[in-house]
Amino acid sequence: MTVMEKDQAYVAHTYKRFPVEIISGKGSLVIDTQGKEYIDLGSGIAVTSFGVSDPVWIGAVEAQLHKVQHMSNLYYTAPCADLAEALCSRTGFSRVFFSNSGAEANECAIKVARKWAAEHHGPACSSIVTLEGSFHGRTLTTLAATGQDHFHELFQPLTPGFSHIRAGDMASLEKLCADGNVAAVMIECIQGEGGVIPLEPSFAAALQRFVEEQDILLLVDEVQTGNGRTGSLYAFTQFGLKPDVISTAKGLAGGLPLGATLLSSKVADVLSWGDHGSTFGGNPVACAGALSVLNRLTPDLLSEVARKGEWLKQRFTGAPGIQSVTGLGLMLGLQTVRPAAEVVADCMAKGVLCLTAKGKVRLLPALNIPDALLEKAADVILDCVKPS
Ligand SMILES: *Cc1c(COP(=O)(O)O)cnc(C)c1O
């Protein structure tokens, strides 16, 4: 059996894979079994922050592997403590809960919000409001949070207590909050899976004012937008938001499973021992990888991400076959005249890996992608989006 046949036979059919088997790579270049090289503009969906088999990252991960690969959370390990300290000192948040994925990071945020609200506003105050078109994960609770009905249909009943409003619709939010039972609002600064759609600055400002007035918690899902992706360490700083909790994962550990829920001083002590946990959460190897990623997210690197993003935006805006360009930094969405899936297939044939998000072509290259590769990939995309 070939790898593709074996995978088809034995792996659950939840993913529509391209007929490509990647065997190795270096930075933003990956190679398939045929020896064909691709410029990777997907980074494993914003995961491989510094590309594939990056030597600095390998060094950090390997050094930890030789010490201890895992200890239970009954004991202290340095990478976990060091990473939590670094995350807090870089962001102003007070404590971190570590898990293994974006969905789990959001689950923790939701648990914190519910416990905090019950303690401060009574047990009926448990609802969470999210936005239409959002994506918050695949567990039953984060699916309930996800504001896209088609994800819900097959898995009823979902966790109760979630409602969704259209972005910008403050009137609906005010109505939902009128009974005093809304514990938190959860948002993405830029909806990723939903089509690379940024929050309107005026809505972000109105939302921030409203949650402060009402003493409702603001949870920002930075699973995709975090860790330098948009040109700042976390995207909320570019939207004037002051979240009580942020959740992140994807690029955090540069290619190892790690989720983090960052708690502001307001909610830092909501969870006490026994309230939450994760066997693998804070795994020393994943944390060592994350610490190495975080240490490289310097102001210079972040401004390079912003510069590359602006360059791509300018290159694509108004080009034949491109109707709009959205996003920030190296998280961009292209509305194309041709169907996005066809553009992505043609780009792949020409050696460039892109993603889709809803009807758009989505680009999430490594944060350190060299200009020369970005220019080459942009030329291929411009060629593939031209309506025939
Ligand atoms: C990917 C994603 C998630 C889910 O992350 P997993 O690691 O797949 O559980 C949640 N929220 C956002 C915004 C995401 O992009």
GROMACS .gro file of C-alpha atoms and ligand atoms in nm:
model
  403
    1MET     CA    1   0.000   0.000   0.000
    2THR     CA    2   0.116   0.354  -0.067
    3VAL     CA    3   0.098   0.607   0.214
    4MET     CA    4  -0.208   0.762   0.050
    5GLU     CA    5  -0.383   0.424   0.024
    6LYS     CA    6  -0.297   0.333   0.382
    7ASP     CA    7  -0.416   0.670   0.512
    8GLN     CA    8  -0.739   0.636   0.314
    9ALA     CA    9  -0.794   0.288   0.458
   10TYR     CA   10  -0.708   0.352   0.822
   11VAL     CA   11  -0.739   0.723   0.909
   12ALA     CA   12  -1.088   0.857   0.976
   13HIS     CA   13  -1.215   1.047   0.676
   14THR     CA   14  -1.250   1.387   0.842
   15TYR     CA   15  -1.002   1.567   0.616
   16LYS     CA   16  -1.017   1.627   0.243
   17ARG     CA   17  -0.646   1.589   0.168
   18PHE     CA   18  -0.467   1.699  -0.147
   19PRO     CA   19  -0.293   1.413  -0.328
   20VAL     CA   20   0.045   1.531  -0.202
   21GLU     CA   21   0.270   1.366   0.055
   22ILE     CA   22   0.517   1.605   0.216
   23ILE     CA   23   0.831   1.435   0.343
   24SER     CA   24   1.057   1.717   0.458
   25GLY     CA   25   1.136   2.084   0.433
   26LYS     CA   26   1.355   2.373   0.530
   27GLY     CA   27   1.211   2.707   0.641
   28SER     CA   28   0.935   2.806   0.399
   29LEU     CA   29   1.016   2.536   0.144
   30VAL     CA   30   0.870   2.185   0.169
   31ILE     CA   31   0.932   1.884  -0.054
   32ASP     CA   32   0.698   1.602  -0.157
   33THR     CA   33   0.776   1.237  -0.236
   34GLN     CA   34   0.824   1.324  -0.605
   35GLY     CA   35   1.099   1.569  -0.512
   36LYS     CA   36   0.877   1.863  -0.602
   37GLU     CA   37   0.945   2.177  -0.397
   38TYR     CA   38   0.672   2.411  -0.273
   39ILE     CA   39   0.678   2.755  -0.115
   40ASP     CA   40   0.462   2.705   0.193
   41LEU     CA   41   0.219   2.992   0.256
   42GLY     CA   42   0.009   2.790   0.500
   43SER     CA   43   0.255   2.702   0.778
   44GLY     CA   44   0.042   2.409   0.889
   45ILE     CA   45  -0.239   2.665   0.942
   46ALA     CA   46  -0.035   2.931   1.122
   47VAL     CA   47   0.154   2.674   1.331
   48THR     CA   48   0.513   2.658   1.207
   49SER     CA   49   0.593   3.019   1.304
   50PHE     CA   50   0.955   2.993   1.188
   51GLY     CA   51   0.896   2.742   0.912
   52VAL     CA   52   0.982   2.375   0.891
   53SER     CA   53   1.280   2.215   1.070
   54ASP     CA   54   1.412   2.552   1.184
   55PRO     CA   55   1.755   2.493   1.346
   56VAL     CA   56   1.703   2.732   1.642
   57TRP     CA   57   1.369   2.575   1.726
   58ILE     CA   58   1.506   2.221   1.685
   59GLY     CA   59   1.793   2.313   1.918
   60ALA     CA   60   1.556   2.433   2.191
   61VAL     CA   61   1.323   2.133   2.159
   62GLU     CA   62   1.605   1.879   2.135
   63ALA     CA   63   1.785   2.017   2.439
   64GLN     CA   64   1.469   1.966   2.645
   65LEU     CA   65   1.412   1.617   2.499
   66HIS     CA   66   1.748   1.513   2.640
   67LYS     CA   67   1.646   1.635   2.987
   68VAL     CA   68   1.286   1.526   3.047
   69GLN     CA   69   1.011   1.492   2.786
   70HIS     CA   70   0.717   1.497   3.025
   71MET     CA   71   0.635   1.519   3.392
   72SER     CA   72   0.290   1.528   3.540
   73ASN     CA   73   0.159   1.860   3.662
   74LEU     CA   74   0.220   1.732   4.016
   75TYR     CA   75   0.578   1.860   3.984
   76TYR     CA   76   0.747   2.181   3.874
   77THR     CA   77   0.939   2.204   3.546
   78ALA     CA   78   1.142   2.504   3.430
   79PRO     CA   79   1.012   2.546   3.070
   80CYS     CA   80   0.652   2.576   3.191
   81ALA     CA   81   0.738   2.837   3.457
   82ASP     CA   82   0.975   3.027   3.225
   83LEU     CA   83   0.720   3.040   2.943
   84ALA     CA   84   0.440   3.156   3.173
   85GLU     CA   85   0.665   3.431   3.311
   86ALA     CA   86   0.769   3.540   2.959
   87LEU     CA   87   0.408   3.546   2.834
   88CYS     CA   88   0.292   3.749   3.136
   89SER     CA   89   0.579   3.998   3.123
   90ARG     CA   90   0.534   4.051   2.747
   91THR     CA   91   0.156   4.103   2.769
   92GLY     CA   92   0.068   4.237   3.114
   93PHE     CA   93  -0.150   3.934   3.189
   94SER     CA   94  -0.109   3.779   3.534
   95ARG     CA   95  -0.131   3.401   3.500
   96VAL     CA   96  -0.141   3.131   3.234
   97PHE     CA   97  -0.320   2.797   3.209
   98PHE     CA   98  -0.153   2.562   2.958
   99SER     CA   99  -0.336   2.306   2.747
  100ASN     CA  100  -0.274   2.141   2.411
  101SER     CA  101  -0.491   2.309   2.150
  102GLY     CA  102  -0.694   2.611   2.059
  103ALA     CA  103  -1.022   2.447   2.150
  104GLU     CA  104  -0.892   2.361   2.495
  105ALA     CA  105  -0.754   2.711   2.545
  106ASN     CA  106  -1.104   2.841   2.469
  107GLU     CA  107  -1.268   2.582   2.697
  108CYS     CA  108  -1.053   2.716   2.980
  109ALA     CA  109  -1.148   3.075   2.897
  110ILE     CA  110  -1.516   2.977   2.907
  111LYS     CA  111  -1.480   2.792   3.238
  112VAL     CA  112  -1.303   3.093   3.390
  113ALA     CA  113  -1.580   3.324   3.266
  114ARG     CA  114  -1.858   3.104   3.404
  115LYS     CA  115  -1.697   3.061   3.744
  116TRP     CA  116  -1.609   3.432   3.770
  117ALA     CA  117  -1.960   3.541   3.669
  118ALA     CA  118  -2.130   3.298   3.906
  119GLU     CA  119  -1.921   3.433   4.192
  120HIS     CA  120  -1.973   3.800   4.102
  121HIS     CA  121  -2.320   3.811   3.946
  122GLY     CA  122  -2.489   3.490   4.064
  123PRO     CA  123  -2.523   3.138   3.919
  124ALA     CA  124  -2.773   3.241   3.647
  125CYS     CA  125  -2.509   3.463   3.489
  126SER     CA  126  -2.355   3.204   3.258
  127SER     CA  127  -2.428   3.295   2.895
  128ILE     CA  128  -2.153   3.364   2.646
  129VAL     CA  129  -2.210   3.580   2.339
  130THR     CA  130  -1.995   3.525   2.028
  131LEU     CA  131  -2.005   3.656   1.673
  132GLU     CA  132  -2.168   3.510   1.364
  133GLY     CA  133  -1.906   3.359   1.136
  134SER     CA  134  -1.668   3.294   1.425
  135PHE     CA  135  -1.467   2.978   1.478
  136HIS     CA  136  -1.368   2.871   1.827
  137GLY     CA  137  -1.296   2.497   1.798
  138ARG     CA  138  -1.438   2.146   1.759
  139THR     CA  139  -1.522   2.032   2.110
  140LEU     CA  140  -1.893   2.038   2.186
  141THR     CA  141  -1.861   2.357   2.392
  142THR     CA  142  -1.637   2.544   2.148
  143LEU     CA  143  -1.865   2.430   1.864
  144ALA     CA  144  -2.153   2.587   2.056
  145ALA     CA  145  -1.942   2.902   2.074
  146THR     CA  146  -1.869   2.887   1.702
  147GLY     CA  147  -2.118   3.111   1.521
  148GLN     CA  148  -2.166   2.896   1.212
  149ASP     CA  149  -2.478   2.681   1.205
  150HIS     CA  150  -2.344   2.421   0.964
  151PHE     CA  151  -2.096   2.302   1.229
  152HIS     CA  152  -2.381   2.245   1.475
  153GLU     CA  153  -2.630   2.035   1.284
  154LEU     CA  154  -2.493   1.684   1.334
  155PHE     CA  155  -2.397   1.710   1.699
  156GLN     CA  156  -2.698   1.824   1.897
  157PRO     CA  157  -2.736   1.885   2.182
  158LEU     CA  158  -2.441   2.121   2.216
  159THR     CA  159  -2.342   2.288   2.542
  160PRO     CA  160  -2.621   2.535   2.625
  161GLY     CA  161  -2.570   2.901   2.706
  162PHE     CA  162  -2.426   3.043   2.383
  163SER     CA  163  -2.575   3.303   2.154
  164HIS     CA  164  -2.439   3.476   1.848
  165ILE     CA  165  -2.472   3.830   1.719
  166ARG     CA  166  -2.368   3.987   1.391
  167ALA     CA  167  -2.041   4.181   1.423
  168GLY     CA  168  -2.130   4.546   1.474
  169ASP     CA  169  -2.478   4.476   1.607
  170MET     CA  170  -2.456   4.647   1.945
  171ALA     CA  171  -2.836   4.664   1.971
  172SER     CA  172  -2.866   4.284   1.973
  173LEU     CA  173  -2.587   4.259   2.227
  174GLU     CA  174  -2.761   4.508   2.456
  175LYS     CA  175  -3.086   4.312   2.424
  176LEU     CA  176  -2.914   3.981   2.509
  177CYS     CA  177  -2.749   4.141   2.811
  178ALA     CA  178  -3.066   4.304   2.943
  179ASP     CA  179  -3.145   4.015   3.181
  180GLY     CA  180  -2.801   4.041   3.342
  181ASN     CA  181  -2.717   3.680   3.262
  182VAL     CA  182  -2.437   3.732   3.009
  183ALA     CA  183  -2.104   3.636   3.164
  184ALA     CA  184  -1.877   3.712   2.871
  185VAL     CA  185  -1.839   3.813   2.510
  186MET     CA  186  -1.589   3.608   2.309
  187ILE     CA  187  -1.445   3.739   1.983
  188GLU     CA  188  -1.163   3.698   1.733
  189CYS     CA  189  -0.990   4.023   1.630
  190ILE     CA  190  -0.974   3.883   1.278
  191GLN     CA  191  -1.203   3.593   1.201
  192GLY     CA  192  -0.968   3.337   1.050
  193GLU     CA  193  -1.168   3.033   0.943
  194GLY     CA  194  -1.461   3.270   0.889
  195GLY     CA  195  -1.284   3.439   0.595
  196VAL     CA  196  -1.006   3.666   0.733
  197ILE     CA  197  -1.250   3.934   0.846
  198PRO     CA  198  -1.118   4.198   1.088
  199LEU     CA  199  -1.335   4.365   1.352
  200GLU     CA  200  -1.450   4.715   1.260
  201PRO     CA  201  -1.258   4.957   1.485
  202SER     CA  202  -1.582   5.136   1.578
  203PHE     CA  203  -1.742   4.808   1.687
  204ALA     CA  204  -1.431   4.709   1.884
  205ALA     CA  205  -1.446   5.044   2.068
  206ALA     CA  206  -1.821   5.020   2.137
  207LEU     CA  207  -1.782   4.661   2.256
  208GLN     CA  208  -1.496   4.750   2.489
  209ARG     CA  209  -1.698   5.036   2.640
  210PHE     CA  210  -2.006   4.819   2.680
  211VAL     CA  211  -1.840   4.522   2.852
  212GLU     CA  212  -1.669   4.758   3.096
  213GLU     CA  213  -1.997   4.935   3.177
  214GLN     CA  214  -2.183   4.607   3.226
  215ASP     CA  215  -1.901   4.422   3.406
  216ILE     CA  216  -1.907   4.149   3.140
  217LEU     CA  217  -1.581   3.968   3.068
  218LEU     CA  218  -1.414   4.009   2.729
  219LEU     CA  219  -1.251   3.690   2.598
  220VAL     CA  220  -1.036   3.730   2.289
  221ASP     CA  221  -0.964   3.416   2.088
  222GLU     CA  222  -0.609   3.471   1.961
  223VAL     CA  223  -0.558   3.109   1.859
  224GLN     CA  224  -0.483   3.213   1.501
  225THR     CA  225  -0.408   3.586   1.532
  226GLY     CA  226  -0.162   3.546   1.821
  227ASN     CA  227   0.211   3.490   1.849
  228GLY     CA  228   0.323   3.756   1.604
  229ARG     CA  229   0.095   3.655   1.318
  230THR     CA  230  -0.060   4.000   1.262
  231GLY     CA  231   0.253   4.208   1.326
  232SER     CA  232   0.202   4.251   1.701
  233LEU     CA  233   0.259   3.984   1.965
  234TYR     CA  234  -0.119   3.957   2.006
  235ALA     CA  235  -0.370   4.127   1.778
  236PHE     CA  236  -0.590   4.280   2.051
  237THR     CA  237  -0.340   4.563   2.101
  238GLN     CA  238  -0.404   4.679   1.744
  239PHE     CA  239  -0.781   4.692   1.804
  240GLY     CA  240  -0.776   4.896   2.124
  241LEU     CA  241  -0.917   4.606   2.326
  242LYS     CA  242  -0.847   4.529   2.690
  243PRO     CA  243  -0.942   4.162   2.720
  244ASP     CA  244  -0.985   3.991   3.054
  245VAL     CA  245  -0.876   3.661   2.901
  246ILE     CA  246  -0.699   3.567   2.581
  247SER     CA  247  -0.661   3.217   2.444
  248THR     CA  248  -0.393   3.109   2.202
  249ALA     CA  249  -0.241   2.797   2.045
  250LYS     CA  250  -0.149   2.735   1.677
  251GLY     CA  251   0.182   2.923   1.633
  252LEU     CA  252   0.260   2.940   2.006
  253ALA     CA  253   0.505   2.648   2.016
  254GLY     CA  254   0.612   2.664   1.650
  255GLY     CA  255   0.485   2.318   1.560
  256LEU     CA  256   0.418   2.132   1.884
  257PRO     CA  257   0.073   2.107   2.043
  258LEU     CA  258   0.038   2.378   2.307
  259GLY     CA  259  -0.253   2.596   2.410
  260ALA     CA  260  -0.243   2.884   2.656
  261THR     CA  261  -0.515   3.081   2.830
  262LEU     CA  262  -0.384   3.412   2.962
  263LEU     CA  263  -0.569   3.555   3.262
  264SER     CA  264  -0.571   3.922   3.357
  265SER     CA  265  -0.543   4.029   3.720
  266LYS     CA  266  -0.924   4.050   3.737
  267VAL     CA  267  -0.963   3.675   3.681
  268ALA     CA  268  -0.615   3.546   3.773
  269ASP     CA  269  -0.734   3.363   4.083
  270VAL     CA  270  -1.072   3.240   3.964
  271LEU     CA  271  -0.944   2.886   3.907
  272SER     CA  272  -0.809   2.718   4.215
  273TRP     CA  273  -0.670   2.371   4.254
  274GLY     CA  274  -0.890   2.096   4.124
  275ASP     CA  275  -1.098   2.332   3.908
  276HIS     CA  276  -0.923   2.252   3.583
  277GLY     CA  277  -0.635   2.045   3.453
  278SER     CA  278  -0.466   1.878   3.159
  279THR     CA  279  -0.230   1.580   3.158
  280PHE     CA  280  -0.015   1.715   2.877
  281GLY     CA  281  -0.075   2.085   2.950
  282GLY     CA  282   0.252   2.270   3.000
  283ASN     CA  283   0.453   1.979   2.863
  284PRO     CA  284   0.822   2.076   2.896
  285VAL     CA  285   0.914   1.999   2.533
  286ALA     CA  286   0.623   2.203   2.395
  287CYS     CA  287   0.701   2.486   2.639
  288ALA     CA  288   1.072   2.483   2.543
  289GLY     CA  289   0.969   2.517   2.177
  290ALA     CA  290   0.731   2.800   2.267
  291LEU     CA  291   0.992   2.984   2.471
  292SER     CA  292   1.228   2.973   2.174
  293VAL     CA  293   0.952   3.108   1.945
  294LEU     CA  294   0.856   3.383   2.191
  295ASN     CA  295   1.217   3.494   2.237
  296ARG     CA  296   1.243   3.550   1.861
  297LEU     CA  297   0.924   3.758   1.839
  298THR     CA  298   1.127   4.076   1.888
  299PRO     CA  299   1.006   4.424   1.792
  300ASP     CA  300   1.223   4.397   1.476
  301LEU     CA  301   1.071   4.063   1.376
  302LEU     CA  302   0.718   4.194   1.440
  303SER     CA  303   0.776   4.504   1.227
  304GLU     CA  304   0.912   4.277   0.952
  305VAL     CA  305   0.586   4.078   0.968
  306ALA     CA  306   0.390   4.402   0.934
  307ARG     CA  307   0.611   4.523   0.647
  308LYS     CA  308   0.579   4.194   0.455
  309GLY     CA  309   0.203   4.198   0.506
  310GLU     CA  310   0.177   4.554   0.374
  311TRP     CA  311   0.393   4.463   0.076
  312LEU     CA  312   0.167   4.166  -0.006
  313LYS     CA  313  -0.146   4.380   0.036
  314GLN     CA  314  -0.012   4.640  -0.206
  315ARG     CA  315   0.095   4.373  -0.454
  316PHE     CA  316  -0.251   4.213  -0.453
  317THR     CA  317  -0.482   4.513  -0.416
  318GLY     CA  318  -0.644   4.597  -0.747
  319ALA     CA  319  -0.466   4.314  -0.934
  320PRO     CA  320  -0.667   4.145  -1.211
  321GLY     CA  321  -0.887   3.874  -1.058
  322ILE     CA  322  -0.858   4.001  -0.700
  323GLN     CA  323  -1.164   4.179  -0.559
  324SER     CA  324  -1.042   4.252  -0.209
  325VAL     CA  325  -0.756   4.192   0.030
  326THR     CA  326  -0.825   4.167   0.404
  327GLY     CA  327  -0.624   4.092   0.715
  328LEU     CA  328  -0.316   4.219   0.893
  329GLY     CA  329   0.048   4.121   0.888
  330LEU     CA  330   0.099   3.770   0.756
  331MET     CA  331  -0.267   3.673   0.794
  332LEU     CA  332  -0.430   3.772   0.466
  333GLY     CA  333  -0.744   3.681   0.276
  334LEU     CA  334  -0.793   3.734  -0.098
  335GLN     CA  335  -1.141   3.750  -0.245
  336THR     CA  336  -1.080   3.624  -0.595
  337VAL     CA  337  -1.298   3.625  -0.907
  338ARG     CA  338  -1.211   3.260  -0.969
  339PRO     CA  339  -1.328   3.013  -0.702
  340ALA     CA  340  -1.070   3.001  -0.422
  341ALA     CA  341  -1.041   2.622  -0.437
  342GLU     CA  342  -0.940   2.641  -0.805
  343VAL     CA  343  -0.683   2.912  -0.735
  344VAL     CA  344  -0.534   2.703  -0.453
  345ALA     CA  345  -0.517   2.393  -0.677
  346ASP     CA  346  -0.345   2.588  -0.956
  347CYS     CA  347  -0.100   2.747  -0.712
  348MET     CA  348  -0.015   2.402  -0.578
  349ALA     CA  349   0.053   2.274  -0.929
  350LYS     CA  350   0.291   2.568  -0.971
  351GLY     CA  351   0.467   2.502  -0.642
  352VAL     CA  352   0.292   2.734  -0.394
  353LEU     CA  353   0.083   2.606  -0.102
  354CYS     CA  354  -0.207   2.835  -0.003
  355LEU     CA  355  -0.515   2.783   0.214
  356THR     CA  356  -0.879   2.874   0.181
  357ALA     CA  357  -1.111   3.035   0.436
  358LYS     CA  358  -1.477   3.032   0.339
  359GLY     CA  359  -1.470   3.158  -0.021
  360LYS     CA  360  -1.130   3.324   0.006
  361VAL     CA  361  -0.769   3.233  -0.058
  362ARG     CA  362  -0.595   3.256   0.280
  363LEU     CA  363  -0.224   3.317   0.330
  364LEU     CA  364  -0.045   3.239   0.657
  365PRO     CA  365   0.324   3.213   0.569
  366ALA     CA  366   0.602   3.160   0.823
  367LEU     CA  367   0.684   3.483   1.007
  368ASN     CA  368   1.043   3.472   0.879
  369ILE     CA  369   0.967   3.390   0.515
  370PRO     CA  370   1.243   3.549   0.303
  371ASP     CA  371   1.136   3.837   0.076
  372ALA     CA  372   1.258   3.649  -0.231
  373LEU     CA  373   1.025   3.355  -0.163
  374LEU     CA  374   0.735   3.586  -0.084
  375GLU     CA  375   0.787   3.771  -0.415
  376LYS     CA  376   0.810   3.444  -0.609
  377ALA     CA  377   0.495   3.310  -0.443
  378ALA     CA  378   0.307   3.638  -0.502
  379ASP     CA  379   0.390   3.616  -0.874
  380VAL     CA  380   0.248   3.263  -0.888
  381ILE     CA  381  -0.070   3.371  -0.707
  382LEU     CA  382  -0.114   3.673  -0.936
  383ASP     CA  383  -0.082   3.441  -1.233
  384CYS     CA  384  -0.335   3.190  -1.092
  385VAL     CA  385  -0.603   3.444  -0.995
  386LYS     CA  386  -0.629   3.589  -1.347
  387PRO     CA  387  -0.972   3.503  -1.483
  388SER     CA  388  -0.926   3.294  -1.800
  389LIG     C1  389  -0.783   2.692   1.485
  389LIG     C2  390  -0.866   2.774   1.575
  389LIG     C3  391  -0.926   2.720   1.690
  389LIG     C4  392  -0.917   2.572   1.724
  389LIG     O1  393  -0.786   2.533   1.750
  389LIG     P1  394  -0.751   2.375   1.762
  389LIG     O2  395  -0.605   2.376   1.801
  389LIG     O3  396  -0.775   2.315   1.628
  389LIG     O4  397  -0.838   2.320   1.867
  389LIG     C5  398  -0.997   2.803   1.773
  389LIG     N1  399  -1.009   2.934   1.745
  389LIG     C6  400  -0.953   2.990   1.636
  389LIG     C7  401  -0.969   3.137   1.612
  389LIG     C8  402  -0.880   2.912   1.547
  389LIG     O5  403  -0.827   2.967   1.438
   0.00000   0.00000   0.00000
